[in-house]
mmCIF file of C-alpha atoms in Angstrom:
data_model
loop_
_atom_site.group_PDB
_atom_site.id
_atom_site.type_symbol
_atom_site.label_atom_id
_atom_site.label_comp_id
_atom_site.label_asym_id
_atom_site.label_seq_id
_atom_site.Cartn_x
_atom_site.Cartn_y
_atom_site.Cartn_z
ATOM 1 C CA HIS A 1 194.977 169.707 58.554
ATOM 2 C CA MET A 2 194.986 166.059 59.635
ATOM 3 C CA ALA A 3 198.737 166.040 59.036
ATOM 4 C CA ASP A 4 199.140 168.411 61.999
ATOM 5 C CA LYS A 5 197.304 166.152 64.488
ATOM 6 C CA ARG A 6 198.157 163.009 66.434
ATOM 7 C CA TYR A 7 197.505 159.884 64.399
ATOM 8 C CA ALA A 8 198.923 156.574 63.232
ATOM 9 C CA VAL A 9 198.814 155.125 59.729
ATOM 10 C CA VAL A 10 200.053 151.798 58.372
ATOM 11 C CA SER A 11 201.355 150.655 54.994
ATOM 12 C CA CYS A 12 202.617 147.367 53.592
ATOM 13 C CA HIS A 13 205.269 147.065 50.893
ATOM 14 C CA VAL A 14 203.703 144.351 48.749
ATOM 15 C CA GLU A 15 206.782 143.007 46.983
ATOM 16 C CA GLN A 16 205.651 139.450 46.180
ATOM 17 C CA PRO A 17 202.045 139.887 45.003
ATOM 18 C CA LEU A 18 202.324 136.885 42.657
ATOM 19 C CA ASP A 19 203.447 134.437 45.337
ATOM 20 C CA ASP A 20 200.226 132.681 46.338
ATOM 21 C CA ALA A 21 201.146 131.976 49.968
ATOM 22 C CA THR A 22 202.457 135.492 50.580
ATOM 23 C CA TRP A 23 199.454 137.070 48.904
ATOM 24 C CA ALA A 24 197.002 134.990 50.939
ATOM 25 C CA ARG A 25 198.653 136.108 54.180
ATOM 26 C CA PHE A 26 198.625 139.747 53.149
ATOM 27 C CA ALA A 27 195.030 139.682 51.894
ATOM 28 C CA ALA A 28 193.820 138.170 55.179
ATOM 29 C CA PHE A 29 195.850 140.619 57.258
ATOM 30 C CA GLN A 30 194.643 143.672 55.308
ATOM 31 C CA SER A 31 191.037 142.451 55.530
ATOM 32 C CA ALA A 32 191.293 141.998 59.317
ATOM 33 C CA ARG A 33 192.302 145.647 59.902
ATOM 34 C CA PRO A 34 194.489 144.915 62.950
ATOM 35 C CA GLY A 35 194.394 147.759 65.463
ATOM 36 C CA GLY A 36 191.596 149.339 63.452
ATOM 37 C CA PHE A 37 193.922 150.324 60.588
ATOM 38 C CA ARG A 38 193.060 150.432 56.897
ATOM 39 C CA ILE A 39 196.408 149.201 55.646
ATOM 40 C CA ALA A 40 197.678 150.896 52.500
ATOM 41 C CA ALA A 41 199.056 148.459 49.917
ATOM 42 C CA LEU A 42 202.173 149.848 48.223
ATOM 43 C CA VAL A 43 202.462 147.277 45.458
ATOM 44 C CA ARG A 44 205.464 146.496 43.267
ATOM 45 C CA PRO A 45 204.401 146.580 39.593
ATOM 46 C CA PRO A 46 205.218 143.500 37.524
ATOM 47 C CA HIS A 47 208.582 143.198 35.818
ATOM 48 C CA ASP A 48 209.096 141.663 32.389
ATOM 49 C CA GLY A 49 208.005 138.023 32.367
ATOM 50 C CA GLU A 50 205.708 138.278 35.385
ATOM 51 C CA ASP A 51 201.979 137.520 35.191
ATOM 52 C CA SER A 52 200.331 140.924 34.727
ATOM 53 C CA THR A 53 196.786 139.496 34.607
ATOM 54 C CA THR A 54 196.984 137.987 38.103
ATOM 55 C CA TRP A 55 198.848 141.066 39.308
ATOM 56 C CA LEU A 56 196.032 143.363 38.178
ATOM 57 C CA GLU A 57 193.374 141.187 39.811
ATOM 58 C CA ARG A 58 195.219 141.253 43.121
ATOM 59 C CA ALA A 59 196.015 144.971 42.974
ATOM 60 C CA ARG A 60 192.327 145.708 42.426
ATOM 61 C CA GLU A 61 191.433 143.513 45.409
ATOM 62 C CA ALA A 62 193.914 145.402 47.602
ATOM 63 C CA ALA A 63 192.583 148.761 46.377
ATOM 64 C CA ALA A 64 189.079 147.751 47.462
ATOM 65 C CA ARG A 65 190.350 147.200 51.010
ATOM 66 C CA GLY A 66 192.512 150.295 51.495
ATOM 67 C CA PRO A 67 194.647 152.983 49.849
ATOM 68 C CA LEU A 68 196.734 151.861 46.865
ATOM 69 C CA GLY A 69 200.333 152.832 46.254
ATOM 70 C CA HIS A 70 203.116 152.244 43.736
ATOM 71 C CA HIS A 71 206.352 150.631 45.007
ATOM 72 C CA THR A 72 209.168 150.588 42.444
ATOM 73 C CA HIS A 73 211.945 148.026 42.382
ATOM 74 C CA TRP A 74 214.367 149.410 39.831
ATOM 75 C CA THR A 75 216.658 146.460 39.162
ATOM 76 C CA SER A 76 214.553 143.293 39.590
ATOM 77 C CA PRO A 77 211.767 141.857 41.749
ATOM 78 C CA SER A 78 214.387 140.881 44.343
ATOM 79 C CA HIS A 79 216.732 143.896 43.914
ATOM 80 C CA ALA A 80 215.022 147.132 44.895
ATOM 81 C CA ARG A 81 217.578 149.908 44.451
ATOM 82 C CA PRO A 82 218.729 150.952 40.967
ATOM 83 C CA SER A 83 221.882 149.616 39.364
ATOM 84 C CA GLY A 84 221.749 151.832 36.278
ATOM 85 C CA GLY A 85 219.279 153.410 33.890
ATOM 86 C CA PRO A 86 216.962 156.417 34.173
ATOM 87 C CA THR A 87 215.333 156.197 37.584
ATOM 88 C CA GLY A 88 212.560 158.760 37.177
ATOM 89 C CA GLU A 89 211.603 157.391 33.785
ATOM 90 C CA ARG A 90 210.930 153.951 35.222
ATOM 91 C CA VAL A 91 208.520 155.468 37.754
ATOM 92 C CA ARG A 92 206.743 157.383 34.971
ATOM 93 C CA ARG A 93 206.491 154.281 32.803
ATOM 94 C CA GLU A 94 205.114 152.116 35.599
ATOM 95 C CA GLY A 95 202.697 154.877 36.662
ATOM 96 C CA ALA A 96 201.384 155.202 33.104
ATOM 97 C CA TRP A 97 200.961 151.413 32.892
ATOM 98 C CA LEU A 98 198.843 151.428 36.057
ATOM 99 C CA ARG A 99 196.623 154.236 34.820
ATOM 100 C CA GLU A 100 196.131 152.688 31.403
ATOM 101 C CA ARG A 101 194.662 149.681 33.208
ATOM 102 C CA GLY A 102 192.303 151.724 35.363
ATOM 103 C CA LEU A 103 194.247 151.606 38.630
ATOM 104 C CA THR A 104 194.519 154.830 40.605
ATOM 105 C CA ALA A 105 197.562 154.748 42.844
ATOM 106 C CA THR A 106 197.851 157.816 45.067
ATOM 107 C CA LEU A 107 200.942 156.896 47.103
ATOM 108 C CA PHE A 108 204.541 156.025 46.253
ATOM 109 C CA CYS A 109 207.518 154.465 47.973
ATOM 110 C CA GLY A 110 210.871 153.827 46.339
ATOM 111 C CA GLY A 111 212.264 150.330 46.859
ATOM 112 C CA GLY A 112 215.164 150.249 49.294
ATOM 113 C CA TRP A 113 214.150 153.819 50.279
ATOM 114 C CA TYR A 114 215.780 155.061 47.083
ATOM 115 C CA THR A 115 214.897 158.427 45.643
ATOM 116 C CA ASP A 116 216.550 161.187 43.663
ATOM 117 C CA HIS A 117 215.400 164.427 42.067
ATOM 118 C CA SER A 118 214.142 162.769 38.890
ATOM 119 C CA VAL A 119 212.139 160.213 40.915
ATOM 120 C CA ALA A 120 210.646 163.011 43.021
ATOM 121 C CA LEU A 121 209.681 164.920 39.865
ATOM 122 C CA ALA A 122 208.045 161.822 38.383
ATOM 123 C CA CYS A 123 206.021 161.359 41.576
ATOM 124 C CA ALA A 124 204.897 164.993 41.496
ATOM 125 C CA GLU A 125 203.859 164.672 37.839
ATOM 126 C CA LEU A 126 201.859 161.522 38.623
ATOM 127 C CA GLY A 127 200.124 163.249 41.532
ATOM 128 C CA TYR A 128 201.554 160.829 44.089
ATOM 129 C CA VAL A 129 202.149 161.529 47.760
ATOM 130 C CA ASP A 130 205.607 160.157 48.527
ATOM 131 C CA CYS A 131 206.228 157.869 51.503
ATOM 132 C CA THR A 132 209.899 157.271 50.637
ATOM 133 C CA PRO A 133 211.312 159.872 53.082
ATOM 134 C CA ARG A 134 212.294 158.369 56.427
ATOM 135 C CA ALA A 135 212.265 159.998 59.851
ATOM 136 C CA THR A 136 215.670 158.382 60.515
ATOM 137 C CA ARG A 137 218.301 156.939 58.201
ATOM 138 C CA PRO A 138 217.833 153.210 57.473
ATOM 139 C CA PRO A 139 220.889 151.642 59.132
ATOM 140 C CA TYR A 140 221.633 149.152 56.353
ATOM 141 C CA LEU A 141 222.184 151.796 53.657
ATOM 142 C CA ALA A 142 225.732 152.105 52.377
ATOM 143 C CA ALA A 143 227.660 155.289 53.041
ATOM 144 C CA GLY A 144 226.659 157.907 50.489
ATOM 145 C CA ALA A 145 223.511 156.024 49.425
ATOM 146 C CA ALA A 146 220.678 158.283 48.290
ATOM 147 C CA TRP A 147 217.681 158.613 50.603
ATOM 148 C CA ALA A 148 215.390 161.385 51.860
ATOM 149 C CA GLU A 149 214.867 162.580 55.430
ATOM 150 C CA LEU A 150 211.646 164.116 56.723
ATOM 151 C CA ASP A 151 210.208 164.098 60.234
ATOM 152 C CA THR A 152 206.700 165.338 59.484
ATOM 153 C CA PRO A 153 204.360 165.515 56.462
ATOM 154 C CA ALA A 154 205.387 168.340 54.160
ATOM 155 C CA ARG A 155 205.294 169.787 50.681
ATOM 156 C CA ILE A 156 208.711 169.670 49.003
ATOM 157 C CA ASP A 157 209.785 172.323 46.498
ATOM 158 C CA LEU A 158 211.520 170.520 43.619
ATOM 159 C CA GLY A 159 212.238 173.663 41.626
ATOM 160 C CA GLN A 160 210.145 172.339 38.715
ATOM 161 C CA GLY A 161 207.180 171.235 40.811
ATOM 162 C CA VAL A 162 205.981 170.465 44.330
ATOM 163 C CA LEU A 163 205.796 167.002 45.889
ATOM 164 C CA ALA A 164 203.683 166.175 48.951
ATOM 165 C CA ALA A 165 205.239 163.629 51.298
ATOM 166 C CA VAL A 166 204.232 161.620 54.366
ATOM 167 C CA PRO A 167 207.398 160.144 55.898
ATOM 168 C CA THR A 168 207.658 156.534 57.014
ATOM 169 C CA THR A 169 208.661 156.453 60.677
ATOM 170 C CA HIS A 170 208.726 152.879 62.039
ATOM 171 C CA GLY A 171 209.412 149.387 60.783
ATOM 172 C CA ALA A 172 208.036 146.432 62.749
ATOM 173 C CA GLY A 173 211.025 146.168 65.086
ATOM 174 C CA ASP A 174 211.246 149.936 65.558
ATOM 175 C CA LEU A 175 207.560 150.038 66.439
ATOM 176 C CA ALA A 176 207.834 147.243 69.003
ATOM 177 C CA ARG A 177 210.689 149.079 70.725
ATOM 178 C CA ALA A 178 208.938 152.460 70.578
ATOM 179 C CA LEU A 179 205.701 151.160 72.068
ATOM 180 C CA VAL A 180 207.356 150.016 75.313
ATOM 181 C CA ARG A 181 208.640 153.538 75.952
ATOM 182 C CA PRO A 182 206.482 156.384 77.262
ATOM 183 C CA GLU A 183 207.535 158.692 74.433
ATOM 184 C CA LEU A 184 205.914 158.046 71.053
ATOM 185 C CA PRO A 185 205.906 160.590 68.209
ATOM 186 C CA PRO A 186 202.551 162.327 67.723
ATOM 187 C CA ARG A 187 202.410 161.076 64.110
ATOM 188 C CA VAL A 188 203.379 157.488 63.344
ATOM 189 C CA HIS A 189 203.606 155.830 59.934
ATOM 190 C CA ALA A 190 204.399 152.173 60.517
ATOM 191 C CA TYR A 191 205.233 149.807 57.672
ATOM 192 C CA PHE A 192 205.988 146.149 57.088
ATOM 193 C CA HIS A 193 206.584 143.836 54.127
ATOM 194 C CA ASP A 194 204.148 141.259 52.804
ATOM 195 C CA THR A 195 206.885 138.651 53.153
ATOM 196 C CA ASP A 196 207.051 139.361 56.917
ATOM 197 C CA LEU A 197 203.584 137.865 57.266
ATOM 198 C CA VAL A 198 204.692 134.414 56.093
ATOM 199 C CA ASP A 199 206.850 134.002 59.193
ATOM 200 C CA ARG A 200 204.661 133.193 62.218
ATOM 201 C CA ARG A 201 206.789 135.053 64.770
ATOM 202 C CA ARG A 202 207.190 138.095 62.568
ATOM 203 C CA ARG A 203 203.464 138.147 61.853
ATOM 204 C CA ALA A 204 202.702 137.937 65.577
ATOM 205 C CA LEU A 205 205.088 140.835 66.274
ATOM 206 C CA ILE A 206 203.393 143.017 63.666
ATOM 207 C CA LEU A 207 199.910 142.111 64.881
ATOM 208 C CA ALA A 208 200.814 142.904 68.492
ATOM 209 C CA GLY A 209 202.478 146.166 67.496
ATOM 210 C CA LEU A 210 199.524 147.397 65.472
ATOM 211 C CA THR A 211 197.074 146.384 68.198
ATOM 212 C CA VAL A 212 198.932 148.465 70.795
ATOM 213 C CA LEU A 213 199.554 151.301 68.345
ATOM 214 C CA GLY A 214 195.810 151.540 67.712
ATOM 215 C CA ARG A 215 195.351 152.209 71.428
ATOM 216 C CA ARG A 216 198.167 154.740 71.700
ATOM 217 C CA ARG A 217 197.327 156.812 68.616
ATOM 218 C CA PRO A 218 194.036 157.343 66.745
ATOM 219 C CA PRO A 219 194.055 155.059 63.688
ATOM 220 C CA ALA A 220 193.909 157.087 60.476
ATOM 221 C CA ASP A 221 193.800 156.346 56.778
ATOM 222 C CA LEU A 222 197.100 156.970 54.991
ATOM 223 C CA GLY A 223 195.210 158.127 51.912
ATOM 224 C CA ALA A 224 193.307 160.747 53.935
ATOM 225 C CA VAL A 225 196.469 161.940 55.694
ATOM 226 C CA ALA A 226 198.221 162.175 52.323
ATOM 227 C CA ALA A 227 195.386 164.214 50.828
ATOM 228 C CA SER A 228 195.595 166.720 53.703
ATOM 229 C CA VAL A 229 199.310 167.560 53.461
ATOM 230 C CA GLY A 230 199.751 171.334 53.371
ATOM 231 C CA GLY A 231 201.750 174.003 55.134
ATOM 232 C CA PRO A 232 205.025 175.686 54.169
ATOM 233 C CA GLU A 233 207.249 174.053 51.580
ATOM 234 C CA ARG A 234 210.606 172.451 52.320
ATOM 235 C CA ALA A 235 213.477 172.673 49.842
ATOM 236 C CA TRP A 236 214.488 169.455 48.053
ATOM 237 C CA ALA A 237 218.133 169.970 49.058
ATOM 238 C CA GLU A 238 217.102 170.125 52.709
ATOM 239 C CA VAL A 239 215.176 166.835 52.491
ATOM 240 C CA ALA A 240 217.495 164.878 50.193
ATOM 241 C CA GLY A 241 220.796 165.506 51.950
ATOM 242 C CA ALA A 242 224.201 165.297 50.288
ATOM 243 C CA ALA A 243 223.609 161.947 48.551
ATOM 244 C CA GLY A 244 220.276 163.092 47.106
ATOM 245 C CA ARG A 245 221.783 166.350 45.858
ATOM 246 C CA ALA A 246 224.574 164.409 44.184
ATOM 247 C CA HIS A 247 221.979 162.353 42.318
ATOM 248 C CA ARG A 248 220.065 165.392 41.091
ATOM 249 C CA GLY A 249 222.271 166.158 38.132
ATOM 250 C CA ALA A 250 222.551 162.528 37.084
ATOM 251 C CA GLY A 251 218.808 161.972 37.285
ATOM 252 C CA ASP A 252 218.013 165.070 35.250
ATOM 253 C CA GLN A 253 220.601 164.171 32.608
ATOM 254 C CA LEU A 254 219.140 160.690 32.321
ATOM 255 C CA ARG A 255 215.665 162.113 31.958
ATOM 256 C CA GLY A 256 216.800 164.357 29.138
ATOM 257 C CA ALA A 257 218.396 161.422 27.338
ATOM 258 C CA VAL A 258 215.222 159.338 27.017
#
């Protein structure tokens, strides 16, 4: 399996696909394939009142250049993590909307690294490979905030289904720090945000990081790595941690109420 080998993959959380300047920067960056990487576009679906026609045009353009993923913001375009409502049901609804319009997303990442059991089940039902699990806890999360921890690609037993996952390992700053050290994990999944590319210094940091990463690890396609995930299954409770387990009952109750 490719997931057992040394490789590096790259994804971008495309959170402002309708902002012309941000989109232009991302489109150019994805087209350039820095470091030799086919950058996966994990795109936030439109919220009520946003221009779905332009969104669909741009999502199709991104899908022609690399793997396409679904990136949910539960509360609003600028507020990623949920503030109420059935979390898994929103993922299902957005996933159905994409498919009805002929878009085939194969990857998923929860905004703000949020996930719970109902979100994981929705991803499994949609056939997604989940990139929400992190190799290390995002430092800005509040105490008790739900997230998922995974250090290597795995299949996760949800009790009512199985979810394949490829963890996200390095943000732009993490990658820059890791690349100056001799030790680098055998499997790297680096990510950045489309909005990072608008800032010249941030864009230069990401470009330099991906260029060096492409020399240190064989560039791979996130979609191909995702499709190859196999091996023994991990239990949801082991991956989700205490906060994720606490959200399991609430997520399932919400699902049953809709």
